[in-house]
XYZ file of C-alpha atoms in Angstrom:
437
model
C -9.197 27.248 60.242
C -8.886 26.887 64.073
C -7.817 30.539 64.398
C -10.256 31.893 62.109
C -13.687 30.086 63.353
C -15.318 29.567 66.632
C -16.174 26.026 65.465
C -14.852 23.453 63.066
C -17.718 20.743 62.312
C -15.550 18.513 60.346
C -12.459 18.086 57.935
C -12.191 16.139 54.455
C -9.974 16.230 51.818
C -10.425 15.929 48.027
C -7.780 15.470 45.262
C -7.054 14.719 41.620
C -7.356 11.254 40.534
C -4.916 8.244 39.405
C -2.129 8.805 41.940
C -1.469 7.236 44.635
C 0.969 6.299 47.871
C 2.105 3.143 48.663
C 2.678 1.796 52.524
C 4.120 -0.921 54.145
C 2.638 -3.160 57.061
C 4.179 -1.013 59.442
C 2.558 2.171 58.166
C 5.669 3.444 56.429
C 5.634 5.400 52.945
C 7.261 3.327 50.430
C 8.711 6.241 48.437
C 6.918 9.609 47.054
C 4.287 9.333 44.562
C 4.851 9.730 40.978
C 3.076 12.396 39.015
C 0.474 10.900 36.390
C 2.345 12.884 33.550
C 5.691 10.687 34.246
C 6.609 8.806 31.433
C 6.982 5.726 33.030
C 3.713 4.450 31.857
C 4.567 4.762 27.954
C 3.920 1.694 26.438
C 2.125 -0.071 29.111
C -1.211 -0.312 26.801
C 0.834 -2.851 25.272
C 2.079 -4.476 28.186
C -1.163 -4.501 29.702
C -3.156 -5.892 26.601
C -0.747 -8.837 26.095
C -1.928 -10.029 29.929
C -5.717 -9.099 29.335
C -7.603 -8.032 26.207
C -8.626 -4.205 26.071
C -12.239 -5.519 25.631
C -12.482 -7.356 28.669
C -10.659 -4.399 30.850
C -13.404 -2.124 29.942
C -15.966 -4.873 30.315
C -14.738 -5.623 33.861
C -14.011 -1.548 34.803
C -16.331 0.596 32.530
C -13.122 3.026 32.416
C -11.842 4.925 29.779
C -8.553 4.015 28.012
C -5.489 6.697 29.383
C -2.010 5.679 29.790
C -2.344 7.685 33.376
C -4.539 5.560 34.869
C -3.537 3.777 37.998
C -3.552 0.302 36.375
C -0.477 1.101 33.961
C 1.189 2.934 36.656
C 1.209 0.312 39.126
C 1.741 -2.375 35.951
C 4.961 -0.306 35.166
C 6.359 -0.677 39.016
C 4.875 -4.468 38.797
C 7.081 -5.259 35.733
C 10.276 -2.973 36.623
C 10.207 -5.119 39.430
C 9.837 -2.040 42.351
C 10.681 -3.061 45.830
C 8.085 -0.303 46.985
C 5.713 -2.500 45.126
C 6.815 -5.672 46.614
C 6.791 -4.462 50.203
C 3.633 -2.498 50.183
C 0.825 -3.615 52.227
C -1.754 -0.933 51.006
C -1.991 1.197 48.452
C -3.688 4.850 49.062
C -5.143 7.202 46.754
C -3.881 11.012 47.436
C -7.066 11.773 49.446
C -6.686 8.759 51.351
C -3.115 9.440 51.978
C -4.006 12.743 53.244
C -6.916 11.180 55.625
C -4.286 8.669 56.804
C -1.989 11.433 58.080
C -4.709 13.486 59.580
C -6.368 10.337 61.675
C -3.672 7.011 61.428
C -6.493 5.449 59.679
C -6.149 3.814 56.438
C -9.394 3.787 54.197
C -9.668 4.126 50.200
C -13.008 6.195 48.979
C -14.937 4.735 46.061
C -15.074 7.499 43.604
C -11.097 8.377 43.351
C -10.933 4.565 43.407
C -12.948 4.046 40.316
C -10.392 6.228 38.382
C -8.119 3.623 39.136
C -9.282 1.310 36.366
C -9.504 -1.449 38.150
C -12.568 -1.165 40.160
C -15.888 -3.009 39.415
C -18.413 -0.199 38.236
C -21.525 -2.557 39.281
C -20.428 -3.656 42.507
C -17.741 -0.537 43.433
C -15.618 -3.231 44.899
C -12.385 -4.408 42.824
C -11.854 -6.617 40.248
C -9.883 -8.955 41.857
C -9.955 -11.219 38.439
C -8.436 -8.502 36.813
C -5.790 -7.663 39.618
C -4.497 -11.114 39.286
C -4.524 -11.404 35.283
C -2.181 -8.568 35.119
C -0.092 -9.956 38.306
C -0.753 -6.989 40.811
C -0.500 -7.949 44.503
C -4.301 -8.162 45.677
C -3.378 -7.388 49.499
C -2.787 -3.727 48.394
C -6.365 -3.071 47.529
C -8.550 -2.741 50.792
C -12.453 -2.474 50.357
C -13.631 0.643 49.069
C -15.888 3.074 51.761
C -18.613 5.200 50.487
C -18.253 9.296 50.448
C -19.980 10.485 53.982
C -18.098 7.674 56.071
C -16.920 9.268 59.457
C -13.282 8.245 60.122
C -13.486 9.122 63.498
C -11.384 12.220 65.469
C -8.153 13.576 64.175
C -5.221 11.954 65.415
C -4.355 13.632 68.935
C -0.981 14.730 67.552
C -2.481 16.422 64.972
C -5.334 18.087 67.000
C -2.729 19.424 69.574
C -0.714 20.931 66.276
C -3.777 22.479 65.006
C -6.065 23.357 67.941
C -8.554 21.241 66.173
C -9.623 19.262 69.029
C -13.170 16.589 68.960
C -12.765 17.360 65.309
C -14.148 14.431 63.080
C -12.689 13.567 59.441
C -15.602 12.961 57.157
C -14.694 11.543 53.985
C -16.133 13.527 51.369
C -16.188 12.486 47.553
C -12.518 12.386 47.253
C -12.117 12.298 43.563
C -12.073 16.241 42.865
C -14.501 15.763 39.731
C -17.439 13.664 42.073
C -17.011 16.339 44.487
C -17.618 19.147 41.739
C -20.592 17.386 40.418
C -22.365 17.090 43.831
C -22.009 20.825 43.473
C -23.771 21.502 40.274
C -27.299 23.064 40.502
C -29.493 20.673 38.965
C -32.866 20.147 40.216
C -32.957 15.998 39.573
C -30.214 13.804 40.489
C -28.964 10.759 38.617
C -32.143 11.049 36.085
C -32.416 7.366 33.962
C -32.802 10.350 30.803
C -30.463 12.979 31.967
C -31.739 16.162 30.484
C -28.335 18.025 31.667
C -24.779 17.377 31.585
C -21.731 18.896 33.210
C -18.402 19.993 32.624
C -16.056 20.645 35.310
C -13.587 22.651 34.090
C -10.007 23.678 34.778
C -6.651 22.378 33.731
C -8.522 19.265 32.918
C -12.108 19.199 31.218
C -14.371 16.414 32.542
C -17.698 16.052 30.623
C -20.430 13.878 31.361
C -23.827 13.094 33.004
C -25.050 11.844 36.210
C -26.822 8.615 35.666
C -28.375 5.973 38.383
C -25.980 2.900 36.625
C -23.161 2.457 34.561
C -23.647 2.246 30.919
C -20.963 -0.363 29.819
C -21.541 -1.323 25.909
C -20.140 -1.182 22.681
C -20.859 2.459 22.063
C -19.543 3.584 25.163
C -16.077 1.447 24.319
C -15.700 3.110 21.057
C -16.360 6.577 22.235
C -13.822 6.182 25.208
C -16.062 7.172 27.892
C -15.784 6.152 31.459
C -18.113 4.835 34.047
C -16.699 6.456 37.504
C -18.445 6.191 40.855
C -20.156 9.287 41.894
C -21.977 9.913 45.426
C -24.735 7.914 46.800
C -24.244 4.691 44.358
C -24.718 6.913 41.034
C -22.320 6.866 38.126
C -20.469 9.607 36.432
C -20.699 8.574 32.562
C -18.014 11.083 31.512
C -15.120 11.981 28.957
C -11.786 13.419 29.934
C -10.863 16.055 27.786
C -7.466 18.309 27.253
C -9.240 21.208 29.157
C -7.281 24.336 29.886
C -4.125 23.139 29.880
C -2.974 24.544 26.806
C -4.159 27.824 27.274
C -2.139 27.575 30.911
C 0.958 26.144 28.724
C 0.925 28.681 26.419
C 1.570 31.396 29.244
C 4.027 29.316 30.610
C 5.950 29.029 27.291
C 5.495 32.942 26.888
C 7.223 33.761 30.335
C 9.754 31.295 29.556
C 10.192 33.820 26.738
C 10.333 36.647 29.112
C 6.931 37.725 27.893
C 4.458 38.501 30.694
C 0.965 38.315 30.338
C -2.148 37.891 32.365
C -5.058 35.602 32.042
C -7.571 38.597 31.625
C -5.321 40.188 28.799
C -5.061 36.388 27.369
C -8.951 36.428 27.178
C -9.129 39.707 25.870
C -6.970 39.286 23.208
C -8.569 36.123 22.141
C -12.072 37.620 21.960
C -10.793 40.378 19.753
C -8.902 38.015 17.559
C -10.266 36.662 14.255
C -12.479 33.651 14.945
C -11.693 29.758 13.725
C -8.226 30.382 12.153
C -6.582 27.701 13.703
C -8.442 24.205 14.926
C -6.540 22.484 18.115
C -7.473 19.174 18.909
C -7.195 19.905 22.895
C -6.915 15.839 23.404
C -3.831 15.276 20.475
C -1.381 13.641 22.157
C 1.492 15.892 21.536
C 0.032 18.415 23.878
C -0.104 16.494 26.832
C 3.581 17.121 28.193
C 5.598 19.009 25.451
C 8.820 20.997 26.467
C 7.136 23.875 24.978
C 3.460 24.630 24.116
C 3.655 26.921 21.466
C 6.578 24.858 19.653
C 4.016 21.943 20.085
C 1.117 24.062 18.287
C 2.990 25.112 15.661
C 4.335 21.418 14.904
C 0.539 20.354 15.021
C -0.240 23.055 12.634
C 2.197 22.090 10.069
C 1.640 18.325 10.582
C -2.411 19.081 9.955
C -2.014 20.775 6.790
C -2.753 24.322 8.910
C -1.137 27.998 9.187
C 0.968 28.203 12.327
C 0.012 31.236 14.421
C 2.185 34.387 13.878
C 0.827 36.550 16.804
C -0.277 35.430 20.496
C -3.982 36.365 20.260
C -4.631 33.370 17.621
C -2.852 31.140 20.038
C -5.132 32.132 22.912
C -8.607 31.764 20.656
C -7.065 28.661 19.177
C -6.781 26.977 22.626
C -10.341 28.210 23.531
C -11.978 27.461 20.475
C -10.321 23.628 20.441
C -11.956 23.052 23.518
C -15.418 24.252 22.679
C -15.385 22.176 19.506
C -14.500 19.218 21.486
C -17.543 19.791 23.779
C -19.425 19.953 20.909
C -18.547 16.286 19.740
C -18.404 14.959 23.122
C -21.979 16.214 24.035
C -23.207 14.268 20.346
C -21.499 11.307 21.851
C -23.388 11.766 25.502
C -26.681 11.939 23.667
C -25.982 9.064 21.748
C -24.960 7.070 24.533
C -27.977 8.209 27.070
C -30.764 8.244 24.176
C -32.141 11.638 24.839
C -31.431 15.332 23.993
C -29.479 17.388 26.421
C -30.770 20.924 26.766
C -28.214 22.596 29.593
C -24.790 22.327 30.098
C -23.791 23.214 33.481
C -20.190 24.512 33.694
C -18.392 24.675 37.009
C -15.060 25.029 38.448
C -12.450 27.960 37.449
C -13.242 27.485 33.881
C -16.524 28.749 34.435
C -15.107 32.604 35.135
C -14.092 32.198 31.338
C -16.904 34.158 29.787
C -15.213 33.935 26.612
C -14.951 30.457 26.276
C -18.579 29.729 28.214
C -20.085 31.629 25.171
C -18.039 29.688 22.870
C -19.502 26.510 24.275
C -23.263 27.804 24.310
C -22.466 28.661 20.644
C -20.412 25.322 19.454
C -23.167 23.299 21.244
C -26.083 24.904 20.358
C -27.345 24.728 23.967
C -27.750 27.002 27.416
C -25.042 27.094 29.302
C -25.068 27.492 33.272
C -21.896 28.788 34.474
C -21.207 28.213 38.609
C -20.376 27.883 41.240
C -16.619 28.438 40.632
C -15.322 26.601 43.509
C -17.535 23.786 42.794
C -15.193 21.101 44.302
C -14.587 22.784 47.674
C -18.094 23.356 48.080
C -19.210 19.613 47.008
C -16.636 18.514 49.511
C -18.278 20.458 52.226
C -21.754 19.542 51.251
C -20.600 15.665 51.343
C -19.283 16.148 54.492
C -22.764 17.864 55.716
C -24.858 14.972 54.227
C -21.972 12.308 55.922
C -22.580 14.323 59.663
C -26.527 14.616 59.332
C -26.669 18.527 58.622
C -28.087 17.691 55.468
C -30.682 14.697 54.455
C -29.089 14.304 50.787
C -28.141 15.173 47.447
C -31.590 16.947 46.827
C -31.081 19.231 49.960
C -27.114 20.024 49.202
C -28.144 21.077 45.442
C -31.171 23.364 46.959
C -28.459 24.720 49.072
C -25.894 25.445 46.060
C -29.070 27.093 44.307
C -29.763 29.578 47.078
C -26.188 30.073 47.637
C -24.459 30.878 44.466
C -26.202 32.951 41.261
C -25.076 31.407 38.187
C -24.391 33.009 34.950
C -26.283 31.970 31.634
C -25.154 32.117 28.250
C -27.504 31.138 25.411
C -26.538 30.158 21.802
C -25.962 33.588 19.839
C -23.679 32.717 17.065
C -24.014 29.080 16.042
C -23.471 28.632 11.914
C -19.760 29.124 11.822
C -19.185 26.602 14.265
C -20.986 23.950 12.108
C -18.201 23.923 9.576
C -15.807 24.205 11.973
C -16.932 21.330 13.544
C -16.763 19.237 10.105
C -13.373 20.306 9.745
C -12.066 19.777 13.240
C -14.228 16.157 12.641
C -11.708 15.345 9.837
C -8.750 16.794 11.799
C -9.191 14.067 14.655
C -10.530 11.316 12.373
C -7.465 11.559 10.236
C -5.248 11.572 13.641
C -6.939 8.936 14.941
C -5.994 6.690 11.535
C -2.627 7.868 11.687
C -1.842 6.979 15.505
């Protein structure tokens, strides 16, 4: 960046959620970070609920239950007697870790802190009562900071190595989805009755609404939605959906079979395949981290009484159709929670480039889909730095800049009837899965 641009105004890092690095009192990292797909969290639900009932965890945090959450990662370390946790003086989420490397200053930013399932969504501070009941060391949880905070200039060694002298680090919304939501080209910020929702579409799909305060009640808990922190005190009421992970891992499985295929070819073949022949639930646990995704899909088809696909095009199409059907059910739940109709779905991120999936989403949900910007997370990161530096007045001005900078692609519903019958079968499949799990 220093070599490419005459002037770099600021630097800020966003990452995925839930993962972290522990450091000791001398700022020495205590081992590498674990990936959230690591098996160490298996069985941690039962251990956590034996200490604090599930309903009380949700009431304290408003966060959906996923075994990948930081709570279960830390609990696994605690129960195993991890020396790293015993000697830790601070927990840094991934974005905070990079900011520490850049500045030498510890911080923990609130949007990513909210993914831990240990933050009070009403106050934006840690739920210390929950932390203590789980037996986790309270000393590692520093008070969270807000996006837009100026951490000061780059460390002198970093500045010398990069040529970025006198450049401040301004903290964005360090959770990538929070940054992506800031870049949604909507015209109203955190409305009490939202008429739009977003899908941040990538390896994961995060589908939800931006609202002014968290909603924590039995309906939200039963749908397993989450109240993550957004920018400027807003709440991202959303649900994690398996996303394009299955689509990506089908390609990886083919590559291990010495079969090469491009993303564009996969989409073209999916578009030409017979519709709705195999219904896949992208959130089925068997798809989280299988040894081979194609084998996992065949096993899922057999287990759910469907015909296993014999051609690759059906695999590709099923991965995308399953997402569109999951979006449909998620939309129904969102509308029930917020108490109103949602007319527009904004799709941002890499998945917005997949025109077939966007049209499927419009058809399955019977809603207008507005796709773009593609690099929503990077855009939202920069926008928050601009807000923090005073270059932009706030979210409304930031989103006006997005609308002026990126031309969206709009998809209108075209063929909705086949999706209605498929949705009924899909709901039955997912209902049966919950009953047997």
